Amino acid sequence: MAMHFDLTDMQLMVNISEVNSLTKGAERSFLSLPAASNRIKNLENSLGTALLYRNSQGVTLTPSGEAFVRHAHIVLRQLEHLRGDISEFAQGIKGKVRVYANTTAMNEFMPAILGKYLARHPDVSIELRERLSYRIVQAVAEGTADVGVVAGVEPSENTVADGLTFMPYRSDNLVLVTHQNHPLAKVDRIAFADTLSYDYVGLSEWSAIHAFLRNAADMLGVPLKFRVEVGGFEAVCRMVAAQVGIGVIPETAAFRYAVTMPVKIIHLTDAWAFRQLHVCVRNLDKLPPFAQDLVQLMREDVEQEEKKTDQVTG
């Protein structure tokens, strides 16, 4: 059965779902109530199923209505991306690369990489978003992201079946940072579970590490007590130095700030604390050449880092 969908109908259904009211949904859509009611009736007839439950208190979505709204959100979001991309092309941008990265890559590695890349490609723009690693894999598989940088995710039968390729990138450990006078500063290694009785300085709830640590604590059945939440690794260390609490951040950042702040770096014994990062792409050969250039630059970054390590250890 051929189905034809109207964008106005999609936006109307989304608006109705947000306010549980046909009248208010119509107002949000700049439609009269009769016009909105007629659109919903025609849409239901076309689909052959009811989208709304109607009662004296308003309207709610039927299961098919929930499915319709879920897909409408995706379509409308993609259209916003389309408008944004076309607008950039009209302003002279010839390409756009959508990069999703975990917290460590976002803060520690991507700034330098993207600085080099954009200097070489002045007519390309980057859309950089921070996400949890499993969300990044999802986004790359679905085509929402062109390039992903993930931690703790290894190739599997499912990801291979999805056509995903994982290339080793950097590695970095998550470590505990405390004030040098904190009770835990007496040890060099500790299990995450043994830190949960203390107050934490955390990254913003929008940070991937924030959600990761909450999940790790939930698995242990112990709540993570955030005394304060801040916006970056330096701010975490400053709060730790002020004896507000303890924190977990990447080792590279911890060593950088420990040079000038009274913080102690303690290695976590948990297996998940070791972070092997991978670059994740789908069909590398089918990416635009300017996106492939970014992946190649990241490969070169790995090679340069390995040479530095060899020089230090050699």
Tab-separated table of C-alpha atoms in Angstrom:
chain	number	residue	atom	x	y	z
A	1	MET	CA	0.000	0.000	0.000
A	2	ALA	CA	1.429	3.343	-1.072
A	3	MET	CA	1.540	5.900	1.718
A	4	HIS	CA	2.106	9.599	1.309
A	5	PHE	CA	3.082	11.616	4.367
A	6	ASP	CA	2.629	15.329	4.835
A	7	LEU	CA	5.192	17.239	6.910
A	8	THR	CA	2.468	19.455	8.361
A	9	ASP	CA	0.672	16.341	9.608
A	10	MET	CA	3.906	15.080	11.178
A	11	GLN	CA	4.541	18.360	12.990
A	12	LEU	CA	0.903	18.498	14.076
A	13	MET	CA	1.105	15.014	15.623
A	14	VAL	CA	4.363	15.894	17.394
A	15	ASN	CA	2.798	19.073	18.787
A	16	ILE	CA	-0.317	17.214	19.945
A	17	SER	CA	1.811	14.563	21.672
A	18	GLU	CA	3.706	17.226	23.613
A	19	VAL	CA	0.614	18.908	25.066
A	20	ASN	CA	-1.941	16.041	25.019
A	21	SER	CA	-4.425	18.417	23.461
A	22	LEU	CA	-5.765	18.682	19.929
A	23	THR	CA	-6.684	22.340	20.484
A	24	LYS	CA	-3.265	23.371	21.815
A	25	GLY	CA	-1.503	21.184	19.246
A	26	ALA	CA	-3.417	22.991	16.505
A	27	GLU	CA	-2.395	26.347	17.980
A	28	ARG	CA	1.253	25.312	18.014
A	29	SER	CA	0.920	24.269	14.379
A	30	PHE	CA	-0.798	27.565	13.442
A	31	LEU	CA	-3.906	25.686	12.339
A	32	SER	CA	-7.552	26.178	13.230
A	33	LEU	CA	-9.093	23.419	15.333
A	34	PRO	CA	-11.402	22.213	12.490
A	35	ALA	CA	-8.453	22.115	10.068
A	36	ALA	CA	-6.289	20.185	12.522
A	37	SER	CA	-9.109	17.773	13.362
A	38	ASN	CA	-9.729	17.159	9.659
A	39	ARG	CA	-6.029	16.500	9.038
A	40	ILE	CA	-5.872	13.919	11.835
A	41	LYS	CA	-9.061	12.239	10.576
A	42	ASN	CA	-7.701	12.024	7.008
A	43	LEU	CA	-4.354	10.747	8.288
A	44	GLU	CA	-6.026	8.020	10.345
A	45	ASN	CA	-8.162	7.017	7.369
A	46	SER	CA	-5.070	6.877	5.152
A	47	LEU	CA	-3.152	4.734	7.646
A	48	GLY	CA	-6.126	2.568	8.526
A	49	THR	CA	-5.577	2.938	12.263
A	50	ALA	CA	-6.462	5.362	15.056
A	51	LEU	CA	-3.628	7.610	16.225
A	52	LEU	CA	-5.339	9.274	19.181
A	53	TYR	CA	-7.482	8.292	22.124
A	54	ARG	CA	-10.032	11.063	22.678
A	55	ASN	CA	-11.587	11.769	26.091
A	56	SER	CA	-12.950	14.666	28.115
A	57	GLN	CA	-9.488	15.521	29.486
A	58	GLY	CA	-7.890	15.762	26.054
A	59	VAL	CA	-6.141	13.267	23.815
A	60	THR	CA	-3.391	10.668	24.235
A	61	LEU	CA	-1.479	8.635	21.694
A	62	THR	CA	-2.518	5.131	20.718
A	63	PRO	CA	0.320	2.618	20.209
A	64	SER	CA	0.250	3.373	16.472
A	65	GLY	CA	0.204	7.086	17.322
A	66	GLU	CA	3.314	6.637	19.461
A	67	ALA	CA	5.063	4.862	16.581
A	68	PHE	CA	4.024	7.613	14.172
A	69	VAL	CA	5.321	10.372	16.463
A	70	ARG	CA	8.593	8.517	17.088
A	71	HIS	CA	9.293	8.334	13.369
A	72	ALA	CA	8.021	11.877	12.810
A	73	HIS	CA	10.627	13.135	15.286
A	74	ILE	CA	13.370	11.393	13.289
A	75	VAL	CA	12.130	12.750	9.943
A	76	LEU	CA	11.748	16.317	11.228
A	77	ARG	CA	15.180	16.188	12.869
A	78	GLN	CA	16.744	14.991	9.629
A	79	LEU	CA	15.041	17.829	7.778
A	80	GLU	CA	16.591	20.303	10.218
A	81	HIS	CA	19.982	18.777	9.483
A	82	LEU	CA	19.230	19.067	5.764
A	83	ARG	CA	18.316	22.748	6.084
A	84	GLY	CA	21.476	23.416	8.069
A	85	ASP	CA	23.699	21.575	5.606
A	86	ILE	CA	22.188	23.288	2.559
A	87	SER	CA	22.508	26.667	4.281
A	88	GLU	CA	26.220	26.031	4.859
A	89	PHE	CA	26.723	24.967	1.241
A	90	ALA	CA	25.019	28.180	0.122
A	91	GLN	CA	27.549	30.109	2.217
A	92	GLY	CA	30.516	28.439	0.506
A	93	ILE	CA	31.023	25.303	2.626
A	94	LYS	CA	31.694	22.378	0.285
A	95	GLY	CA	31.497	19.553	2.806
A	96	LYS	CA	30.510	18.586	6.321
A	97	VAL	CA	31.775	15.756	8.524
A	98	ARG	CA	29.675	14.592	11.455
A	99	VAL	CA	31.927	13.326	14.237
A	100	TYR	CA	30.666	11.730	17.464
A	101	ALA	CA	33.214	11.163	20.231
A	102	ASN	CA	33.347	10.026	23.840
A	103	THR	CA	34.400	12.464	26.580
A	104	THR	CA	38.094	11.567	26.538
A	105	ALA	CA	38.500	11.923	22.791
A	106	MET	CA	36.340	15.044	22.755
A	107	ASN	CA	38.515	16.867	25.285
A	108	GLU	CA	41.956	15.319	24.942
A	109	PHE	CA	42.549	14.390	21.313
A	110	MET	CA	40.018	15.934	18.933
A	111	PRO	CA	40.929	19.636	19.408
A	112	ALA	CA	44.458	19.160	18.026
A	113	ILE	CA	43.295	16.812	15.265
A	114	LEU	CA	40.481	19.088	14.118
A	115	GLY	CA	42.769	22.130	14.280
A	116	LYS	CA	45.095	20.481	11.747
A	117	TYR	CA	42.240	19.132	9.661
A	118	LEU	CA	40.323	22.399	9.327
A	119	ALA	CA	43.511	24.281	8.454
A	120	ARG	CA	43.940	21.883	5.524
A	121	HIS	CA	40.240	21.947	4.593
A	122	PRO	CA	38.958	25.534	4.954
A	123	ASP	CA	35.842	24.709	2.928
A	124	VAL	CA	34.739	21.836	5.193
A	125	SER	CA	32.812	22.177	8.465
A	126	ILE	CA	32.738	19.750	11.400
A	127	GLU	CA	29.720	18.797	13.497
A	128	LEU	CA	31.247	17.452	16.719
A	129	ARG	CA	29.031	15.874	19.373
A	130	GLU	CA	29.807	14.075	22.637
A	131	ARG	CA	28.000	10.787	23.228
A	132	LEU	CA	28.334	7.525	25.146
A	133	SER	CA	30.284	4.965	23.143
A	134	TYR	CA	27.359	2.603	22.491
A	135	ARG	CA	25.331	5.573	21.247
A	136	ILE	CA	28.177	6.498	18.915
A	137	VAL	CA	28.243	3.000	17.418
A	138	GLN	CA	24.476	3.261	16.920
A	139	ALA	CA	24.795	6.650	15.231
A	140	VAL	CA	27.493	5.442	12.829
A	141	ALA	CA	25.479	2.307	11.986
A	142	GLU	CA	22.366	4.404	11.300
A	143	GLY	CA	24.269	7.012	9.290
A	144	THR	CA	23.665	9.844	11.759
A	145	ALA	CA	27.437	10.158	12.244
A	146	ASP	CA	30.195	9.770	9.641
A	147	VAL	CA	33.051	9.110	12.062
A	148	GLY	CA	32.906	7.903	15.664
A	149	VAL	CA	35.557	7.729	18.374
A	150	VAL	CA	34.619	5.169	21.011
A	151	ALA	CA	36.156	3.571	24.097
A	152	GLY	CA	35.752	0.029	25.360
A	153	VAL	CA	33.941	-1.146	22.222
A	154	GLU	CA	35.428	-4.010	20.242
A	155	PRO	CA	34.308	-5.345	16.844
A	156	SER	CA	31.636	-8.052	17.184
A	157	GLU	CA	29.557	-10.198	14.865
A	158	ASN	CA	26.745	-7.656	15.094
A	159	THR	CA	28.903	-4.633	14.282
A	160	VAL	CA	30.612	-6.460	11.426
A	161	ALA	CA	27.183	-7.418	10.086
A	162	ASP	CA	26.253	-3.740	10.209
A	163	GLY	CA	29.249	-2.995	7.990
A	164	LEU	CA	31.175	-1.156	10.707
A	165	THR	CA	34.958	-0.913	10.765
A	166	PHE	CA	36.931	-0.279	13.961
A	167	MET	CA	40.483	1.092	13.753
A	168	PRO	CA	42.655	1.308	16.908
A	169	TYR	CA	43.213	4.904	17.943
A	170	ARG	CA	44.678	6.176	21.216
A	171	SER	CA	44.532	4.540	24.635
A	172	ASP	CA	43.989	6.282	27.923
A	173	ASN	CA	43.163	5.149	31.445
A	174	LEU	CA	40.540	6.589	33.723
A	175	VAL	CA	42.164	7.442	37.060
A	176	LEU	CA	41.036	8.719	40.450
A	177	VAL	CA	42.231	12.171	41.487
A	178	THR	CA	42.213	13.250	45.135
A	179	HIS	CA	43.751	16.069	47.139
A	180	GLN	CA	47.221	15.154	48.348
A	181	ASN	CA	45.929	15.210	51.940
A	182	HIS	CA	42.838	13.104	51.257
A	183	PRO	CA	42.580	9.760	53.151
A	184	LEU	CA	42.740	7.851	49.843
A	185	ALA	CA	45.980	9.616	48.822
A	186	LYS	CA	47.908	7.040	50.861
A	187	VAL	CA	47.419	4.383	48.153
A	188	ASP	CA	48.545	4.184	44.526
A	189	ARG	CA	45.846	1.779	43.307
A	190	ILE	CA	42.237	1.314	44.346
A	191	ALA	CA	38.990	-0.310	43.253
A	192	PHE	CA	36.194	2.034	42.214
A	193	ALA	CA	33.893	0.368	44.767
A	194	ASP	CA	36.200	1.479	47.593
A	195	THR	CA	35.840	5.151	46.621
A	196	LEU	CA	32.041	5.388	46.679
A	197	SER	CA	31.731	6.356	50.330
A	198	TYR	CA	33.361	9.712	49.504
A	199	ASP	CA	31.904	12.819	47.862
A	200	TYR	CA	32.615	13.154	44.159
A	201	VAL	CA	33.321	16.072	41.872
A	202	GLY	CA	31.694	15.096	38.600
A	203	LEU	CA	31.490	16.315	35.066
A	204	SER	CA	28.208	17.737	33.828
A	205	GLU	CA	25.333	15.282	33.487
A	206	TRP	CA	25.604	15.815	29.715
A	207	SER	CA	29.103	14.306	29.762
A	208	ALA	CA	29.527	10.720	28.607
A	209	ILE	CA	31.872	10.013	31.547
A	210	HIS	CA	29.175	11.206	33.979
A	211	ALA	CA	26.721	8.606	32.684
A	212	PHE	CA	29.450	5.949	32.479
A	213	LEU	CA	30.422	6.367	36.145
A	214	ARG	CA	26.789	6.411	37.278
A	215	ASN	CA	26.243	3.117	35.457
A	216	ALA	CA	29.374	1.637	37.036
A	217	ALA	CA	28.144	2.652	40.494
A	218	ASP	CA	24.651	1.303	39.795
A	219	MET	CA	26.173	-2.055	38.855
A	220	LEU	CA	27.749	-2.109	42.322
A	221	GLY	CA	24.451	-1.174	43.938
A	222	VAL	CA	25.937	1.959	45.511
A	223	PRO	CA	24.838	5.519	44.676
A	224	LEU	CA	27.472	7.912	43.349
A	225	LYS	CA	27.441	11.064	45.502
A	226	PHE	CA	28.173	14.103	43.340
A	227	ARG	CA	28.917	17.067	45.614
A	228	VAL	CA	29.328	19.372	42.643
A	229	GLU	CA	29.246	19.037	38.851
A	230	VAL	CA	31.517	21.048	36.583
A	231	GLY	CA	32.163	21.495	32.885
A	232	GLY	CA	35.635	20.079	32.248
A	233	PHE	CA	38.657	18.114	33.462
A	234	GLU	CA	40.532	21.212	34.652
A	235	ALA	CA	37.518	22.304	36.708
A	236	VAL	CA	37.350	18.825	38.271
A	237	CYS	CA	40.985	19.088	39.328
A	238	ARG	CA	40.521	22.607	40.696
A	239	MET	CA	37.605	21.420	42.839
A	240	VAL	CA	39.623	18.409	44.000
A	241	ALA	CA	42.521	20.738	44.836
A	242	ALA	CA	40.073	22.804	46.897
A	243	GLN	CA	39.175	19.593	48.797
A	244	VAL	CA	35.567	19.629	47.596
A	245	GLY	CA	35.687	15.934	46.688
A	246	ILE	CA	37.383	13.311	44.533
A	247	GLY	CA	36.986	12.710	40.795
A	248	VAL	CA	37.602	10.319	37.914
A	249	ILE	CA	39.151	11.727	34.735
A	250	PRO	CA	41.462	10.513	31.919
A	251	GLU	CA	45.062	9.945	32.924
A	252	THR	CA	46.419	12.309	30.271
A	253	ALA	CA	44.406	15.188	31.738
A	254	ALA	CA	45.266	14.216	35.332
A	255	PHE	CA	49.028	14.305	34.699
A	256	ARG	CA	48.704	17.672	32.951
A	257	TYR	CA	46.941	19.344	35.881
A	258	ALA	CA	48.887	17.539	38.634
A	259	VAL	CA	51.942	19.564	37.629
A	260	THR	CA	50.430	22.770	39.034
A	261	MET	CA	47.789	21.518	41.494
A	262	PRO	CA	48.037	19.575	44.797
A	263	VAL	CA	46.286	16.465	43.475
A	264	LYS	CA	47.236	12.796	43.792
A	265	ILE	CA	46.697	10.420	40.863
A	266	ILE	CA	45.524	6.944	41.881
A	267	HIS	CA	45.105	4.130	39.357
A	268	LEU	CA	41.801	2.268	39.336
A	269	THR	CA	42.060	-1.525	39.381
A	270	ASP	CA	38.753	-2.030	37.554
A	271	ALA	CA	39.090	-3.541	34.076
A	272	TRP	CA	36.909	-0.823	32.551
A	273	ALA	CA	39.372	1.864	33.655
A	274	PHE	CA	41.709	0.900	30.798
A	275	ARG	CA	40.377	2.669	27.744
A	276	GLN	CA	41.322	1.541	24.253
A	277	LEU	CA	39.861	4.048	21.818
A	278	HIS	CA	38.797	3.112	18.305
A	279	VAL	CA	37.818	5.114	15.264
A	280	CYS	CA	34.519	3.714	14.016
A	281	VAL	CA	33.212	4.196	10.479
A	282	ARG	CA	30.763	2.534	8.151
A	283	ASN	CA	31.943	1.846	4.602
A	284	LEU	CA	35.119	3.922	4.741
A	285	ASP	CA	35.550	3.778	0.966
A	286	LYS	CA	32.111	5.300	0.477
A	287	LEU	CA	32.758	8.295	2.703
A	288	PRO	CA	33.387	11.582	0.864
A	289	PRO	CA	37.111	12.124	0.194
A	290	PHE	CA	37.252	14.987	2.718
A	291	ALA	CA	35.846	12.664	5.425
A	292	GLN	CA	38.359	9.968	4.503
A	293	ASP	CA	41.078	12.616	4.927
A	294	LEU	CA	40.015	13.092	8.554
A	295	VAL	CA	40.275	9.347	9.239
A	296	GLN	CA	43.705	9.301	7.590
A	297	LEU	CA	44.837	12.218	9.760
A	298	MET	CA	43.761	10.297	12.857
A	299	ARG	CA	45.762	7.288	11.658
A	300	GLU	CA	48.797	9.538	11.241
A	301	ASP	CA	48.218	10.840	14.768
A	302	VAL	CA	48.442	7.260	16.078
A	303	GLU	CA	51.683	6.652	14.176
A	304	GLN	CA	53.242	9.852	15.525
A	305	GLU	CA	52.227	8.952	19.074
A	306	GLU	CA	53.724	5.460	18.696
A	307	LYS	CA	57.005	6.976	17.489
A	308	LYS	CA	57.091	9.262	20.556
A	309	THR	CA	56.472	6.289	22.824
A	310	ASP	CA	59.229	4.266	21.129
A	311	GLN	CA	61.675	7.148	21.554
A	312	VAL	CA	60.873	7.437	25.269
A	313	THR	CA	61.030	3.676	25.975
A	314	GLY	CA	63.932	3.089	23.596
